[in-house]
Amino acid sequence: MPLDINLSPLYRISGQEQADMPGVLALNPPKTAARGREQDRLIVYLLLTGNSTITTNEYYKLAEGAANVFYQTPRAVTSALRAAADFVNKALLERNMSTSSRGQYALAWLSLAAVREGQCIFSMSGPMHAYWFSQSGPRHYFEPAITGKGLGSGQTLNIHYAQADLTAGDHMLFCGRVPNAWAAPLEDAKPSSFDAMRRRLVTLTNEDLNAILIHASEGVGTMNLLKGNASPKLELPKAEPLQEEEAPPLPSPGLPELEGVESTPGHVLQPANYASDSAEIVEENEPALESVSADPLASLPRQTTPRDFPASIPRATHKPQPVPTEEIKENVEEPAPKPQTAETKQPVPPEIIKQPEGPREPSPFARKTAKTIVSFMQGFRRSSQMFGEKLRGFLPRLLPNSETSDALNPSDFSMFVIAITVPLVIVTILFVVYSKYGRNPQFENYIQEAQQVNQQAPSLASPIEQREAWNHVIELVLKAEDIYRPTSESISLRQEAEANLDKLLGITRMQFNPAFSSKLGIDVSRMAASEKDIYLLNAANGDVLRAFPSGNGGFELDTTFTCKQGVYGNYTVGPLVDILALPVMNFINATLLGIDANGNLLYCAPGQVPQAIPLPPPDTNWGHVNAFMLDSGTLYVLDAQSRAVWVYNGKDGTYIDRPYFFFGQQTPTQDVIDFIVSGDEMYLLHGDGRLSNCSYSRIDSNTSKCQDPVPLVNPFQAYQDIDLFGAAHFTQILFAAPPDPSILLLDADGQSLMRFAPRTLELQNQFRPTTGGGNPVPSGAVGAVAVSPDHVLYLAVNGQVYFSVNMP
């Protein structure tokens, strides 16, 4: 049963319940949602803190902009959540930079929750709290070390991801600061009704509130946002825009508006008992009123832990003045500050906004260094003049007729000396400066941040969080290397993160080498490999190329090998559509077998003329042959157009008997592009990437059954929020090298060869090229793949073939 999601804002200012809560959205996916977002319902809970003046229109533009970015970001839900948070971060950072001269700033505490059926994946930025109340008991999410101080303070995103599997009757609670009266009851909450839970939270305390309570119930999959005691509703009324004078407006996300979603008019927030470090929100089209906000933490019991919380913000009639801001650390008691009037507050900009520094007086060391350089240049100049005078007198004596030869022009000689010495002096100075000051400071910042995340990643409980952390380390290192250059430190850090990420995702990296010294200039659609040779099928004309090992560790083309369309005896063979490497011992003495679309077989071998033998046509004749394969001497031919696989029993490597039909009452669809057979089990790969399985019954062929589709199993927990198989582009299926019975699926776009356990089809691992400078495989789709009997893996990419030995 689909779940309805009901949201009730808990919003109280100065003892008064407020109907409209800015920064809260409950959205159903729009029709224009990107791929992967079509079924995601989104909850946005945004709190702003700081000392800036924010209009409610800007508040809602920021929340709606985050929602737009979320629904326009495809693929993984965590990527969409991160993109939405990044939009808020960049918008506030740009605003903070423009208001830094007045000492004003605003930070965002942001919670985003994506709900798909019963799965809720949410992210938190800033010191947010989240509670999940289910039948198994309450769970509290609070990771201030990961979520940071809030968005808008810098380029780095601090995000904590978590997941909750909701069932009917479950509750969730998002809030910035947990009131003291809530702390104990929330940790030991029992299941109750939505109304009872809301009433209990409201009546437990008289403090101002800013939170949202979420309830999951059986329904039709709607999102209901309650306002006070109003009935559920899906749309929010639209606010009129307002020009804000104190700070430039937040930038627009530049994306289309979400369907069926409008913004709520801003509510004038009354003075509240929250920390003074909070953003001021004013109602549009109404002047601000002067107000004084006292520190709420002064009245708290001393055994409690004070936490900074973005509050309902006071209004002021005069131009807002920046308020002194001090960082309140978690689990550290601070003496309660005394209330201050607006006249006694001194504007102190926050640490995140740095004013440009004016020119400083040079230090004594700098003066001494400059004096030394000047003295050195003056001495060098005098020495050059003395050396030049002596050299001008000496050089003419080396020339013929030195008695009559004119001396060198002094001015020309001086220019010559200056042209040589000045660049040398400049290079020397630059070398000294570089040696002293070393690498770019921004490089060091990125590396230090990457090291911190690298140390935190193993301790994260969720594999999803670990995956995001390792990805963040790699991203930071790459940024550092772009600024400066790769160093042994950055390379080691990146390789460690990549190794941990690969282990988490089940990826096995393999070192590939190019098979040929230059590109072949063809598109390869199929490959076949023996223990020594590789055969390449040209997708354009259906001809086959043979390559054998050369002395330089690569391969060399056999220019004498012939295996292509043409007339052979009494038979005409068209362009080949598939090829197979034959066993060493066979009756025809061929090394390769090809087939065209009309069922004509072509036996090829080095140094020999190909031999054509047509297959006996089936009763329904041929439609269009797509592929074929051998299993224990039996030949299977796929004719997708006719929705058939025809089976030929071989005799001495030839097939002269009429075929029989593999399927019973069930037949595959016409979109099959490849297949494999092992005994009486057949797996068919379809054009949309799905896999089907058919079993042949030797007792009664009419009872042969097919399962379409066959589910693929991904046991790696780090993929919980990612549809790995849905995002893959499978183009080829094959068996691993004997004696391994595993099934291999080629993800062409991802350059990944996925290995699955037979029958269960559980993912075992993925084979991918190594990363970094040692990887010769270029970006692009893989045209074909082959595995030789001696475990050599071949990939055809962009007109070149790459091979890797010792495939596990």
Short mmCIF file of N, CA and C in Angstrom, two decimals, residues 207-278:
data_model
loop_
_atom_site.label_atom_id
_atom_site.label_comp_id
_atom_site.label_asym_id
_atom_site.label_seq_id
_atom_site.Cartn_x
_atom_site.Cartn_y
_atom_site.Cartn_z
N GLU A 207 8.48 26.99 25.44
CA GLU A 207 9.51 27.65 24.65
C GLU A 207 9.03 27.86 23.21
N ASP A 208 9.71 28.74 22.53
CA ASP A 208 9.45 28.91 21.10
C ASP A 208 9.89 27.65 20.37
N LEU A 209 9.17 27.30 19.31
CA LEU A 209 9.41 26.05 18.59
C LEU A 209 9.67 26.34 17.11
N ASN A 210 10.51 25.50 16.53
CA ASN A 210 10.75 25.53 15.08
C ASN A 210 11.15 24.12 14.66
N ALA A 211 10.16 23.33 14.25
CA ALA A 211 10.39 21.93 13.90
C ALA A 211 9.26 21.47 13.00
N ILE A 212 9.45 20.31 12.37
CA ILE A 212 8.38 19.71 11.58
C ILE A 212 8.22 18.25 12.01
N LEU A 213 6.97 17.85 12.20
CA LEU A 213 6.62 16.49 12.56
C LEU A 213 6.02 15.81 11.33
N ILE A 214 6.51 14.61 11.02
CA ILE A 214 6.11 13.88 9.81
C ILE A 214 5.46 12.57 10.24
N HIS A 215 4.38 12.22 9.58
CA HIS A 215 3.64 10.99 9.89
C HIS A 215 3.37 10.24 8.59
N ALA A 216 3.66 8.93 8.59
CA ALA A 216 3.39 8.08 7.43
C ALA A 216 2.14 7.26 7.70
N SER A 217 1.22 7.27 6.74
CA SER A 217 -0.02 6.52 6.88
C SER A 217 -0.37 5.86 5.56
N GLU A 218 -1.20 4.82 5.62
CA GLU A 218 -1.64 4.15 4.41
C GLU A 218 -2.48 5.10 3.58
N GLY A 219 -2.28 5.07 2.28
CA GLY A 219 -3.03 5.98 1.42
C GLY A 219 -2.72 5.74 -0.04
N VAL A 220 -2.61 6.83 -0.78
CA VAL A 220 -2.40 6.75 -2.23
C VAL A 220 -1.10 7.39 -2.67
N GLY A 221 -0.24 7.74 -1.71
CA GLY A 221 1.05 8.31 -2.06
C GLY A 221 1.05 9.82 -2.19
N THR A 222 0.24 10.53 -1.38
CA THR A 222 0.18 11.98 -1.46
C THR A 222 1.06 12.60 -0.39
N MET A 223 1.29 13.92 -0.53
CA MET A 223 2.01 14.72 0.45
C MET A 223 1.04 15.76 1.00
N ASN A 224 0.84 15.79 2.32
CA ASN A 224 -0.10 16.70 2.94
C ASN A 224 0.64 17.59 3.93
N LEU A 225 0.61 18.89 3.70
CA LEU A 225 1.25 19.86 4.59
C LEU A 225 0.16 20.56 5.39
N LEU A 226 0.15 20.32 6.71
CA LEU A 226 -0.86 20.89 7.58
C LEU A 226 -0.38 22.24 8.10
N LYS A 227 -1.31 23.19 8.24
CA LYS A 227 -0.99 24.50 8.81
C LYS A 227 -1.88 24.71 10.03
N GLY A 228 -1.26 24.67 11.18
CA GLY A 228 -2.04 24.81 12.41
C GLY A 228 -3.05 23.69 12.52
N ASN A 229 -4.34 24.02 12.60
CA ASN A 229 -5.40 23.02 12.67
C ASN A 229 -6.09 22.82 11.34
N ALA A 230 -5.48 23.32 10.25
CA ALA A 230 -6.11 23.21 8.93
C ALA A 230 -6.04 21.78 8.43
N SER A 231 -6.88 21.48 7.45
CA SER A 231 -6.88 20.17 6.84
C SER A 231 -5.70 20.06 5.89
N PRO A 232 -5.31 18.82 5.52
CA PRO A 232 -4.16 18.64 4.64
C PRO A 232 -4.35 19.34 3.32
N LYS A 233 -3.26 19.85 2.78
CA LYS A 233 -3.29 20.49 1.46
C LYS A 233 -1.96 20.25 0.76
N LEU A 234 -1.98 20.32 -0.54
CA LEU A 234 -0.79 20.03 -1.33
C LEU A 234 -0.16 21.27 -1.90
N GLU A 235 -0.92 22.38 -2.04
CA GLU A 235 -0.37 23.57 -2.66
C GLU A 235 -0.26 24.69 -1.64
N LEU A 236 0.69 25.56 -1.87
CA LEU A 236 0.92 26.68 -1.00
C LEU A 236 0.61 27.95 -1.75
N PRO A 237 -0.05 28.96 -1.13
CA PRO A 237 -0.34 30.20 -1.84
C PRO A 237 0.93 30.94 -2.18
N LYS A 238 0.87 31.75 -3.21
CA LYS A 238 2.05 32.41 -3.76
C LYS A 238 2.25 33.78 -3.11
N ALA A 239 3.52 34.11 -2.83
CA ALA A 239 3.84 35.41 -2.24
C ALA A 239 4.20 36.40 -3.32
N GLU A 240 3.91 37.67 -3.06
CA GLU A 240 4.30 38.72 -3.99
C GLU A 240 5.77 39.04 -3.77
N PRO A 241 6.54 39.31 -4.82
CA PRO A 241 7.96 39.59 -4.66
C PRO A 241 8.18 40.93 -3.99
N LEU A 242 9.35 41.07 -3.33
CA LEU A 242 9.69 42.29 -2.64
C LEU A 242 11.15 42.61 -2.88
N GLN A 243 11.45 43.87 -3.15
CA GLN A 243 12.84 44.31 -3.29
C GLN A 243 13.41 44.54 -1.90
N GLU A 244 14.52 43.96 -1.59
CA GLU A 244 15.14 44.05 -0.28
C GLU A 244 16.31 45.01 -0.36
N GLU A 245 16.38 45.98 0.56
CA GLU A 245 17.35 47.05 0.44
C GLU A 245 18.66 46.73 1.11
N GLU A 246 18.63 45.98 2.22
CA GLU A 246 19.84 45.83 3.00
C GLU A 246 20.85 44.90 2.35
N ALA A 247 20.38 43.97 1.55
CA ALA A 247 21.30 43.01 0.94
C ALA A 247 20.76 42.65 -0.42
N PRO A 248 21.63 42.31 -1.36
CA PRO A 248 21.16 41.92 -2.69
C PRO A 248 20.37 40.64 -2.62
N PRO A 249 19.40 40.46 -3.51
CA PRO A 249 18.56 39.26 -3.45
C PRO A 249 19.37 38.02 -3.77
N LEU A 250 18.88 36.89 -3.25
CA LEU A 250 19.53 35.62 -3.53
C LEU A 250 19.38 35.29 -5.01
N PRO A 251 20.40 34.66 -5.61
CA PRO A 251 20.31 34.34 -7.03
C PRO A 251 19.27 33.29 -7.30
N SER A 252 18.64 33.40 -8.45
CA SER A 252 17.62 32.42 -8.86
C SER A 252 18.30 31.16 -9.31
N PRO A 253 17.69 29.98 -9.06
CA PRO A 253 18.32 28.74 -9.51
C PRO A 253 18.38 28.59 -10.99
N GLY A 254 17.63 29.37 -11.74
CA GLY A 254 17.69 29.28 -13.20
C GLY A 254 17.08 28.03 -13.75
N LEU A 255 16.11 27.44 -13.03
CA LEU A 255 15.48 26.20 -13.46
C LEU A 255 13.98 26.42 -13.52
N PRO A 256 13.26 25.57 -14.27
CA PRO A 256 11.81 25.74 -14.38
C PRO A 256 11.12 25.54 -13.04
N GLU A 257 9.99 26.24 -12.89
CA GLU A 257 9.23 26.13 -11.64
C GLU A 257 8.64 24.73 -11.52
N LEU A 258 8.54 24.22 -10.29
CA LEU A 258 7.92 22.95 -10.05
C LEU A 258 6.41 23.07 -10.26
N GLU A 259 5.83 22.02 -10.80
CA GLU A 259 4.41 22.06 -11.09
C GLU A 259 3.61 21.92 -9.80
N GLY A 260 2.59 22.74 -9.67
CA GLY A 260 1.71 22.63 -8.52
C GLY A 260 2.30 23.11 -7.23
N VAL A 261 3.37 23.91 -7.26
CA VAL A 261 4.03 24.36 -6.04
C VAL A 261 4.13 25.86 -6.06
N GLU A 262 3.65 26.52 -5.06
CA GLU A 262 3.79 27.97 -4.94
C GLU A 262 4.34 28.28 -3.56
N SER A 263 4.81 29.51 -3.38
CA SER A 263 5.43 29.87 -2.11
C SER A 263 4.42 30.55 -1.20
N THR A 264 4.63 30.39 0.12
CA THR A 264 3.75 30.96 1.12
C THR A 264 4.19 32.38 1.44
N PRO A 265 3.27 33.32 1.63
CA PRO A 265 3.68 34.67 1.99
C PRO A 265 4.42 34.69 3.30
N GLY A 266 5.40 35.57 3.40
CA GLY A 266 6.24 35.62 4.58
C GLY A 266 5.47 36.07 5.81
N HIS A 267 5.79 35.46 6.93
CA HIS A 267 5.16 35.82 8.20
C HIS A 267 6.15 36.65 8.99
N VAL A 268 5.64 37.74 9.61
CA VAL A 268 6.50 38.59 10.42
C VAL A 268 6.80 37.86 11.72
N LEU A 269 8.03 37.51 11.92
CA LEU A 269 8.41 36.75 13.11
C LEU A 269 8.60 37.70 14.28
N GLN A 270 7.96 37.38 15.40
CA GLN A 270 8.04 38.22 16.58
C GLN A 270 9.32 37.90 17.34
N PRO A 271 9.73 38.80 18.28
CA PRO A 271 10.94 38.53 19.07
C PRO A 271 10.82 37.20 19.79
N ALA A 272 11.90 36.40 19.74
CA ALA A 272 11.87 35.06 20.32
C ALA A 272 13.07 34.85 21.22
N ASN A 273 12.94 33.92 22.13
CA ASN A 273 14.03 33.65 23.06
C ASN A 273 15.02 32.66 22.46
N TYR A 274 15.78 33.13 21.51
CA TYR A 274 16.81 32.32 20.90
C TYR A 274 18.09 33.12 20.93
N ALA A 275 19.18 32.47 20.53
CA ALA A 275 20.49 33.13 20.52
C ALA A 275 20.45 34.32 19.59
N SER A 276 21.24 35.34 19.92
CA SER A 276 21.24 36.55 19.12
C SER A 276 21.88 36.36 17.77
N ASP A 277 22.62 35.29 17.60
CA ASP A 277 23.26 35.03 16.31
C ASP A 277 22.25 34.41 15.37
N SER A 278 21.38 35.19 14.81
CA SER A 278 20.31 34.66 13.97
C SER A 278 19.97 35.66 12.90
#
